[in-house]
mmCIF file of C-alpha atoms in Angstrom:
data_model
loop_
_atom_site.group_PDB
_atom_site.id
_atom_site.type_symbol
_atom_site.label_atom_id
_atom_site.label_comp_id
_atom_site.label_asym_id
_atom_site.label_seq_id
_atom_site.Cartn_x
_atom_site.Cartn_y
_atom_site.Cartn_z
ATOM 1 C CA UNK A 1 -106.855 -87.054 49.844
ATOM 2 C CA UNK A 2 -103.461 -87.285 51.118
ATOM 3 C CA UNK A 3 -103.154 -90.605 53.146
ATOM 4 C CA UNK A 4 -100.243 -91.030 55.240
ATOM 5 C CA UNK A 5 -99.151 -93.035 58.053
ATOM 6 C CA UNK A 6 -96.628 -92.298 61.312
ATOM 7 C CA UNK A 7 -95.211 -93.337 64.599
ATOM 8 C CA UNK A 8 -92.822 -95.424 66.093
ATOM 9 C CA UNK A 9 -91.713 -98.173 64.107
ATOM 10 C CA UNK A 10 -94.253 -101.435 64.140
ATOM 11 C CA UNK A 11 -96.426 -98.903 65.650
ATOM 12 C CA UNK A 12 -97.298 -96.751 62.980
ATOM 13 C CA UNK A 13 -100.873 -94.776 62.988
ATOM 14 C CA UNK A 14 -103.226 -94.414 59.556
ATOM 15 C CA UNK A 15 -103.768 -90.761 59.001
ATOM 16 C CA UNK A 16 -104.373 -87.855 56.539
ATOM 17 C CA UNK A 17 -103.407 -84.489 55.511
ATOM 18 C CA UNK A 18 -106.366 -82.055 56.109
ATOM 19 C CA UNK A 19 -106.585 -78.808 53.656
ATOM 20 C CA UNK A 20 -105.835 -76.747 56.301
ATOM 21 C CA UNK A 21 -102.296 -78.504 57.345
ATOM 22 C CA UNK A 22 -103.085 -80.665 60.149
ATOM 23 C CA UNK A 23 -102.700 -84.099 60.338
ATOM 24 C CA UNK A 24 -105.833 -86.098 61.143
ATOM 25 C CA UNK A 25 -106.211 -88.841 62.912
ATOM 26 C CA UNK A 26 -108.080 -91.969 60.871
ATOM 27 C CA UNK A 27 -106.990 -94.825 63.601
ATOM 28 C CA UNK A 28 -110.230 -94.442 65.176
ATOM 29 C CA UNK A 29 -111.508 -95.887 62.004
ATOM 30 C CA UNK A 30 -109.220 -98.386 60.555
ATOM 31 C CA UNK A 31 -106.087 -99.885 62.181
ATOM 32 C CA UNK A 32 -104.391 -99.379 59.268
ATOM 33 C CA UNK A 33 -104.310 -97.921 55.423
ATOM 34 C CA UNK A 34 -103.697 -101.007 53.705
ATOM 35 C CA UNK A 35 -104.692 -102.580 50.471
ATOM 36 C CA UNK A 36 -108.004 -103.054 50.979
ATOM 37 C CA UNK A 37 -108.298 -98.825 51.662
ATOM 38 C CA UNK A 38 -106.881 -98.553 48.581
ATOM 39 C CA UNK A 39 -109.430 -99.722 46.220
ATOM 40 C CA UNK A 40 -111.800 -98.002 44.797
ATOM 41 C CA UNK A 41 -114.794 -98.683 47.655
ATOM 42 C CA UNK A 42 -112.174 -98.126 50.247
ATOM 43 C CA UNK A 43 -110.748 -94.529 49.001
ATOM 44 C CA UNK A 44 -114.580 -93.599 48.401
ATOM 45 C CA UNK A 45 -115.307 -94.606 52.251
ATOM 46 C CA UNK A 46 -112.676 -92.738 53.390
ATOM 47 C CA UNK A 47 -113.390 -89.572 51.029
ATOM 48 C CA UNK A 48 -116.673 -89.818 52.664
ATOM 49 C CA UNK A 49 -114.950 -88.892 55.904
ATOM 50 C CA UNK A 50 -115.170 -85.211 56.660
ATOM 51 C CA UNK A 51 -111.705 -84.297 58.422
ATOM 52 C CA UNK A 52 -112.641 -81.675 60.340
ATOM 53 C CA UNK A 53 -114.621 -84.375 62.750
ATOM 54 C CA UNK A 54 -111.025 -85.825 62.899
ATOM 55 C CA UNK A 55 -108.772 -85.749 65.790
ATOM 56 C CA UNK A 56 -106.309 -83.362 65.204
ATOM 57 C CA UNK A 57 -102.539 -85.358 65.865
ATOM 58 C CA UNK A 58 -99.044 -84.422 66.086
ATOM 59 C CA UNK A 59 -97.136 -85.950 63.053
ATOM 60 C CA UNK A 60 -94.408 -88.709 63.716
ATOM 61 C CA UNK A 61 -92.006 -90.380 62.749
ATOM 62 C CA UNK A 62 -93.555 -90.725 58.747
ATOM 63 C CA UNK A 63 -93.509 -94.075 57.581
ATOM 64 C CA UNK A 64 -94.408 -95.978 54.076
ATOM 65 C CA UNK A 65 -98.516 -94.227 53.449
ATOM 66 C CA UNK A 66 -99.329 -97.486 53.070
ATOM 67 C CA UNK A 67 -99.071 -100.964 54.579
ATOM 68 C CA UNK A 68 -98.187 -103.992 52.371
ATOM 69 C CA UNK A 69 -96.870 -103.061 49.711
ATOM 70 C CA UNK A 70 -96.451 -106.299 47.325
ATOM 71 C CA UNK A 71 -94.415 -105.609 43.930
ATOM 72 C CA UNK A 72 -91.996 -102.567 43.850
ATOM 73 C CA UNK A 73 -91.810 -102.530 39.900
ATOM 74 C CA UNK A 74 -89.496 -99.974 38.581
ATOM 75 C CA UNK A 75 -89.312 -98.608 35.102
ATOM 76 C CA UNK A 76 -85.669 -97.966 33.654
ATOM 77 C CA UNK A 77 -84.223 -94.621 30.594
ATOM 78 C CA UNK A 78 -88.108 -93.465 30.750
ATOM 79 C CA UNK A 79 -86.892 -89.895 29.892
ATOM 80 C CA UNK A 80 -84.856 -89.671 26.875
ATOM 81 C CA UNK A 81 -82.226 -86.890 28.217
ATOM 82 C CA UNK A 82 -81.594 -89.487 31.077
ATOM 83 C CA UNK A 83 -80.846 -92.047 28.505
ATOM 84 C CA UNK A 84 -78.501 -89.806 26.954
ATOM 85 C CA UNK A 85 -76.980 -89.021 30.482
ATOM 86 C CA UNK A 86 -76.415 -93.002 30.564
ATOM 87 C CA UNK A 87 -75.392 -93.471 27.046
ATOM 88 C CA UNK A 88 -77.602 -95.643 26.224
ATOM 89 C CA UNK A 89 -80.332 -95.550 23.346
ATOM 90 C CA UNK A 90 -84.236 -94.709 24.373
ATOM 91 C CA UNK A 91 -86.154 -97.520 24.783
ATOM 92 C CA UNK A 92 -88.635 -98.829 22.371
ATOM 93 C CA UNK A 93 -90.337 -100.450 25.042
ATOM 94 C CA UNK A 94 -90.295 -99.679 28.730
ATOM 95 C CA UNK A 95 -87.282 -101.762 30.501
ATOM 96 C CA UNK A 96 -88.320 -102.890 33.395
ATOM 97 C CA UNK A 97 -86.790 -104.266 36.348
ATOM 98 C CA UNK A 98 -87.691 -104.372 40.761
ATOM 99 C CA UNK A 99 -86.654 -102.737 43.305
ATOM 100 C CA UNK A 100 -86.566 -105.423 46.536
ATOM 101 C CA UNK A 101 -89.936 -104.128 48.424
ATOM 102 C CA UNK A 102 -87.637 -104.668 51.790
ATOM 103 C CA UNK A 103 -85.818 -101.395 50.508
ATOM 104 C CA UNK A 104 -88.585 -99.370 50.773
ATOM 105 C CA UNK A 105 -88.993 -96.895 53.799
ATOM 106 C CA UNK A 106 -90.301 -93.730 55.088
ATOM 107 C CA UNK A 107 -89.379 -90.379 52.977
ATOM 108 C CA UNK A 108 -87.036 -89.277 55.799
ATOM 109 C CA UNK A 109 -85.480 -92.424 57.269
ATOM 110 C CA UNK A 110 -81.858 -92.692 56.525
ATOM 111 C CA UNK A 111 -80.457 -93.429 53.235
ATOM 112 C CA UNK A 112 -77.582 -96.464 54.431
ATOM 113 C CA UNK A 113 -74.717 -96.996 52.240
ATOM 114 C CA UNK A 114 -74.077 -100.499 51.175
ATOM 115 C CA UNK A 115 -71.032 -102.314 52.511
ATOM 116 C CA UNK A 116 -67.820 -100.639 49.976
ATOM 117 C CA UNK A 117 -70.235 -98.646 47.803
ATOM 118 C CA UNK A 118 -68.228 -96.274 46.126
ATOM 119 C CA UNK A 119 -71.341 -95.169 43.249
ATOM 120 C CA UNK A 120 -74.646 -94.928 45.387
ATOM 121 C CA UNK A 121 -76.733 -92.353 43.313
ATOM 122 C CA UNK A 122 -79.895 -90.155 43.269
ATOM 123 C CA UNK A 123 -82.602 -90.565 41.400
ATOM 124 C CA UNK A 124 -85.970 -88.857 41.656
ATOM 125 C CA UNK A 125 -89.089 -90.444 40.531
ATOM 126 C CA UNK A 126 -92.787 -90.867 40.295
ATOM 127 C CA UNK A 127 -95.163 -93.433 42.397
ATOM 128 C CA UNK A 128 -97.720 -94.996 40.807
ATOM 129 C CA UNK A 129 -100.008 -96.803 44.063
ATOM 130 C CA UNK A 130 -101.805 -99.628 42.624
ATOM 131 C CA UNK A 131 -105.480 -99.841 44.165
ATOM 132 C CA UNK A 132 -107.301 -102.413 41.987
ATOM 133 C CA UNK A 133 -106.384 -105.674 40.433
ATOM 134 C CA UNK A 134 -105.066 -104.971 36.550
ATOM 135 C CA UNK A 135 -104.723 -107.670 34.537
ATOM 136 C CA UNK A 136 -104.239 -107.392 30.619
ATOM 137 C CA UNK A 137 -105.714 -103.788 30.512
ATOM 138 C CA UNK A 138 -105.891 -101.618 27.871
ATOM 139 C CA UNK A 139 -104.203 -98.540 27.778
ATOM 140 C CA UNK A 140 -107.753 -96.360 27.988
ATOM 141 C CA UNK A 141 -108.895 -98.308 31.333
ATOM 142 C CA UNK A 142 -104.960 -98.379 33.243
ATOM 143 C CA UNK A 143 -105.786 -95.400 35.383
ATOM 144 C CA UNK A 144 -108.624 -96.927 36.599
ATOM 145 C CA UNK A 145 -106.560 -98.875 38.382
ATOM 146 C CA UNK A 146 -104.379 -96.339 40.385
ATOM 147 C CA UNK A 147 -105.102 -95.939 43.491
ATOM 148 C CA UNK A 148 -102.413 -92.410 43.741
ATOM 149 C CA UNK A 149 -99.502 -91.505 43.432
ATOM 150 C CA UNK A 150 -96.324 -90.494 45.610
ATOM 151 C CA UNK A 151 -93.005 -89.490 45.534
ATOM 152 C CA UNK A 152 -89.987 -92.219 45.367
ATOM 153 C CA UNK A 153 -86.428 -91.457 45.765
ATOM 154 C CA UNK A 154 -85.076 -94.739 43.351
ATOM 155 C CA UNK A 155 -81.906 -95.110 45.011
ATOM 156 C CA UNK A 156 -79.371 -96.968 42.974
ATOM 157 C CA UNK A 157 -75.936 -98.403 43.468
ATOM 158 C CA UNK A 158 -74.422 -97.756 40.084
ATOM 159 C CA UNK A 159 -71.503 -100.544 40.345
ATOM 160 C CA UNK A 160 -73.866 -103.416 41.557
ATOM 161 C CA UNK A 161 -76.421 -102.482 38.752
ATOM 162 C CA UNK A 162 -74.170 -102.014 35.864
ATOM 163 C CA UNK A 163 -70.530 -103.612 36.746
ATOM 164 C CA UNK A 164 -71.470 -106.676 38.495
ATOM 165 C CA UNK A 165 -73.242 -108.960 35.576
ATOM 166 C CA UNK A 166 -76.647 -110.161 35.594
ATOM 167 C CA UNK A 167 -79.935 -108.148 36.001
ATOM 168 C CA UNK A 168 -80.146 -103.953 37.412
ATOM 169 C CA UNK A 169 -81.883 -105.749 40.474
ATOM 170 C CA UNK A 170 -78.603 -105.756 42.281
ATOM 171 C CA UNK A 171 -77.896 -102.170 42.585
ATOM 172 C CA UNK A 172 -81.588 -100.688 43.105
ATOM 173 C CA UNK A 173 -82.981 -103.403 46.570
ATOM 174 C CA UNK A 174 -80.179 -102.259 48.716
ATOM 175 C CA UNK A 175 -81.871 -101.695 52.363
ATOM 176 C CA UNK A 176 -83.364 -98.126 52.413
ATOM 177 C CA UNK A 177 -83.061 -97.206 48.755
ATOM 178 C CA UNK A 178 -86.824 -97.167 48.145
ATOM 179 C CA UNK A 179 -87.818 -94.080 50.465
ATOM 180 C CA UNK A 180 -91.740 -93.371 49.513
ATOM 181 C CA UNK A 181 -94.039 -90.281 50.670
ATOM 182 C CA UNK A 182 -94.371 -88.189 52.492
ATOM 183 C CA UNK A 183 -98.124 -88.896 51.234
ATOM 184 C CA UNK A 184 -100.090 -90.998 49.128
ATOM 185 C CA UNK A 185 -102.194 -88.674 47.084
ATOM 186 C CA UNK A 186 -105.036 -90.133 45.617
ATOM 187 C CA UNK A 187 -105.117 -89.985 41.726
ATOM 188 C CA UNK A 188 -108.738 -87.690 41.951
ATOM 189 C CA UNK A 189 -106.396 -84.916 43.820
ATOM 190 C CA UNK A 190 -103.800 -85.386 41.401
ATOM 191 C CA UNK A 191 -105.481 -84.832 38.247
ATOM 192 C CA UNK A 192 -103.512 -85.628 35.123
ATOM 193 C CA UNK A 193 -99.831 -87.639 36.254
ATOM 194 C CA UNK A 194 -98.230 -86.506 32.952
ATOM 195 C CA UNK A 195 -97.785 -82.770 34.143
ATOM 196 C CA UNK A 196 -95.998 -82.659 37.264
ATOM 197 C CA UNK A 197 -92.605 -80.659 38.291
ATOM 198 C CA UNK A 198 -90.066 -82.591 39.718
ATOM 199 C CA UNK A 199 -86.643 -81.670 41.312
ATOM 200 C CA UNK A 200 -83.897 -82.931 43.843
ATOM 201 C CA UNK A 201 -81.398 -81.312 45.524
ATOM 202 C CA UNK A 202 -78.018 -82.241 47.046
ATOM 203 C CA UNK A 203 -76.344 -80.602 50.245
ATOM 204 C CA UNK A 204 -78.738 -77.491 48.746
ATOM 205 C CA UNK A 205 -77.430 -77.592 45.113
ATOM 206 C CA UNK A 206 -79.892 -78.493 42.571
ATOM 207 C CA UNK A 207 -79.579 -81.528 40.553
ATOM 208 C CA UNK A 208 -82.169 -82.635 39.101
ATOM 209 C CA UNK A 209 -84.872 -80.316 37.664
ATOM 210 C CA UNK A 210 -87.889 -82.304 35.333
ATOM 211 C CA UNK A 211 -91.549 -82.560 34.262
ATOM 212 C CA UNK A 212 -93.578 -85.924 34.139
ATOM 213 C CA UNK A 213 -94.281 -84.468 30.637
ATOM 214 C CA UNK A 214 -91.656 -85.185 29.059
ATOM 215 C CA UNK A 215 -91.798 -89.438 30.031
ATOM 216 C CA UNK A 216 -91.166 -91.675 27.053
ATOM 217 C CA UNK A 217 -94.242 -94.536 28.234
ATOM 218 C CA UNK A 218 -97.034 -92.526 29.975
ATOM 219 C CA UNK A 219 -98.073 -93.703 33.065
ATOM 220 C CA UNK A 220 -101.115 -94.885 31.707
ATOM 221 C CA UNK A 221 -99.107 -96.824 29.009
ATOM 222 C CA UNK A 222 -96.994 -98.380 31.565
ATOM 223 C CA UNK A 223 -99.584 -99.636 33.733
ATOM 224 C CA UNK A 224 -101.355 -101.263 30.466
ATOM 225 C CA UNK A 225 -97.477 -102.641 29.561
ATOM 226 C CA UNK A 226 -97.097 -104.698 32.818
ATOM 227 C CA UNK A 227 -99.929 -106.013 33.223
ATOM 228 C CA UNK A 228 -99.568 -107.835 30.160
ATOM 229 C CA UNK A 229 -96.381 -109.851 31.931
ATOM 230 C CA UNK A 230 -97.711 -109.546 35.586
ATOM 231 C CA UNK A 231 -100.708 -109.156 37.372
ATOM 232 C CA UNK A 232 -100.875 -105.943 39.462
ATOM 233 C CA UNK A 233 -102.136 -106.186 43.076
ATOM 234 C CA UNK A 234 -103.555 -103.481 45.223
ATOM 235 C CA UNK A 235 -100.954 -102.070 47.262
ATOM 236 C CA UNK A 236 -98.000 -102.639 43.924
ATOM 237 C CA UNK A 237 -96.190 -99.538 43.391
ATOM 238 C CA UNK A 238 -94.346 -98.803 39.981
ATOM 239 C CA UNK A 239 -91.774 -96.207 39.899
ATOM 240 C CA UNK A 240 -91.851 -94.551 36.616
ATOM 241 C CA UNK A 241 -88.575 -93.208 35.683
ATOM 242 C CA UNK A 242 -86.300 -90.315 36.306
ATOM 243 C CA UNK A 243 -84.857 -86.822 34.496
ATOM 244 C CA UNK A 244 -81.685 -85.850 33.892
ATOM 245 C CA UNK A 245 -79.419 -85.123 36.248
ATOM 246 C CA UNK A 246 -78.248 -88.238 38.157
ATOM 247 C CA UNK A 247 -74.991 -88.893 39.765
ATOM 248 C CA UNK A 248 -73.700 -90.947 37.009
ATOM 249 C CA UNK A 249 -74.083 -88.337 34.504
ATOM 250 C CA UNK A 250 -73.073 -85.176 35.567
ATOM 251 C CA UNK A 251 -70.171 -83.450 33.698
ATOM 252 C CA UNK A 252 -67.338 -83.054 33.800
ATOM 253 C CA UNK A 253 -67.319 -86.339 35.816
ATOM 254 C CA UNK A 254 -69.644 -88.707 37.739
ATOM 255 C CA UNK A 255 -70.499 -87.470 41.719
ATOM 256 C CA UNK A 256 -71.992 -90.240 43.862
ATOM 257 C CA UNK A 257 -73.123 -90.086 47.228
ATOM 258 C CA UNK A 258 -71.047 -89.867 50.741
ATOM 259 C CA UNK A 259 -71.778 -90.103 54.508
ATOM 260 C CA UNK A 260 -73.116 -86.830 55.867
ATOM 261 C CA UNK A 261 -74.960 -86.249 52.482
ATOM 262 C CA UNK A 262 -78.295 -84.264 52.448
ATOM 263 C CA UNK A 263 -80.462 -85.372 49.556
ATOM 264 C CA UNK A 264 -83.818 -83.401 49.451
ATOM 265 C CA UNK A 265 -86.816 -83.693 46.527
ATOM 266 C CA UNK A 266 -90.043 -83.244 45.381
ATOM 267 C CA UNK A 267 -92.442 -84.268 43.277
ATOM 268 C CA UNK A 268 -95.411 -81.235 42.518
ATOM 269 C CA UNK A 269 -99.124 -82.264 44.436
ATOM 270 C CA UNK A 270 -96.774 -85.082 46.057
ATOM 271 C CA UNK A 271 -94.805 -83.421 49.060
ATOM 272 C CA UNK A 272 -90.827 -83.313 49.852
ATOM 273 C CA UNK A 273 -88.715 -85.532 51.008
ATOM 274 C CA UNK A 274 -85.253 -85.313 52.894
ATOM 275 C CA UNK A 275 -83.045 -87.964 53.645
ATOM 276 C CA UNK A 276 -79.157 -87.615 55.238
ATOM 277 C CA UNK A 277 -76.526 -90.359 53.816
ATOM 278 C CA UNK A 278 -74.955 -92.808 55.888
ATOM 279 C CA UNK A 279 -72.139 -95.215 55.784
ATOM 280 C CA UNK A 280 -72.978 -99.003 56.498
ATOM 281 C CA UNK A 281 -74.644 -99.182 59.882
ATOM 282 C CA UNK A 282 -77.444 -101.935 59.995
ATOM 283 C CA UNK A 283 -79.028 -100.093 62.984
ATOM 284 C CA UNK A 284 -79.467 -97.006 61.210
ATOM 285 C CA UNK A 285 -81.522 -99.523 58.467
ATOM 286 C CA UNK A 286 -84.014 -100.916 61.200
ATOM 287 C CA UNK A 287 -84.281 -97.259 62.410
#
């Protein structure tokens, strides 16, 4: 299934993505896709649902596919050409930092520019929707505990993460760099997360171009490796790591971000996302 939700803000309506294109209307039946949809009784309820008795609904304004999302865990130099890209040496253990989970919004809301950010940067990156409670699992039994899997545009302000002292944290919560969707695509559509074409574009010129093949920690091995430090909650969402190709590391020099920027991506099974770059405007962030 693809899950989704839409509408006006604080208003938003649960929905999915029928086979045939339409969007589906599921607020008959829940008031909203939360965590409790996500586990594994709740995705089977729903995937006993046959769409086509669904109210077919024009799509809105898209917003996060899910409501209450707890930990945003992100997972740092997961592809060893990115490390290279950084200069820094793969990890022989997954680093691991969050992303603030008030960053995270909609796949096209608009991507806000910190106050003087000079090094805002793109990153493209796999979702990883928690839907059961993992606690100390092993490796074998971490999918398990996936709900799905989405797209995630980690957003990162490269001065504030690696400039300004202290932990990444700094440069990857900014408001709005956490965009999520368009879809949460439930890990039985997905099939196997370690085989999945990945690419982002900016202003129409590619970037980015990748394969969740060629991660350093599996998916499975990451879920396994947090849940030895941290419980993981329905509704979590880990962001796994990105390919070469980021701001920072393009050659001959570094290009960041600027107002009137059109970032676009994808993630394959997962959907597209576009956002356009602006500078500092808290309205635009409650948009």
């Amino acid at each position: 299934m693809k899950l989704l939700r839409h509408g006006p803000k604080g208003q938003e309506k649960p929905a999915l993505l029928h086979s045939d294109g339409t969007v589906r209307d599921l607020s008959p039946l829940l008031a909203d896709i939360g965590p409790a949809q996500l586990s594994p009784a709740g995705l089977a309820a729903l995937a006993s649902v046959d769409p086509a008795t669904l109210a077919v609904v024009p799509q809105g304004r898209l917003a996060v596919p899910w409501a209450g999302l707890g930990k945003f865990i992100a997972i740092g130099l997961n592809y060893a050409d990115h490390a290279a890209e950084a200069g820094m040496a793969a990890p022989a253990e997954p680093v691991v930092f969050t992303k603030a989970a008030s960053c995270a919004v909609g796949c096209e809301h608009p991507v806000v520019l910190p106050q003087g950010s000079v090094k805002s940067d793109w990153e493209v990156e796999l979702g990883v929707v928690i839907g059961s409670r993992a606690r100390c699992v092993s490796e074998a039994d971490a999918l398990r505990h996936v709900a799905g899997y989405c797209t995630i545009n980690d957003l990162s302000e490269r001065e504030y993460q690696l400039e300004r002292g202290g932990s990444w944290d700094k440069g990857k919560g900014c408001d709005t760099f956490g965009p999520i969707g368009p879809w949460l695509v439930t890990a039985d559509e997905v099939g196997d997360p370690q085989n999945l074409a990945m690419w982002l574009d900016v202003n129409g010129v590619r970037k980015q171009t990748g394969n969740t093949r060629t991660m350093i920690f599996t998916v499975a091995q990451i879920v396994s490796y947090l849940s030895r430090f941290m419980t993981l909650e329905p509704g979590d969402v880990i962001t796994t790591g990105t390919p070469p190709g980021v701001g920072m590391g393009r050659k001959p020099a570094p290009e960041f971000l600027r107002a009137g920027d059109v970032i676009t991506l994808g993630i394959e099974k997962l959907g597209d996302q576009r956002q356009t770059v602006f500078a500092w405007d808290p309205a635009l962030i409650d948009a």
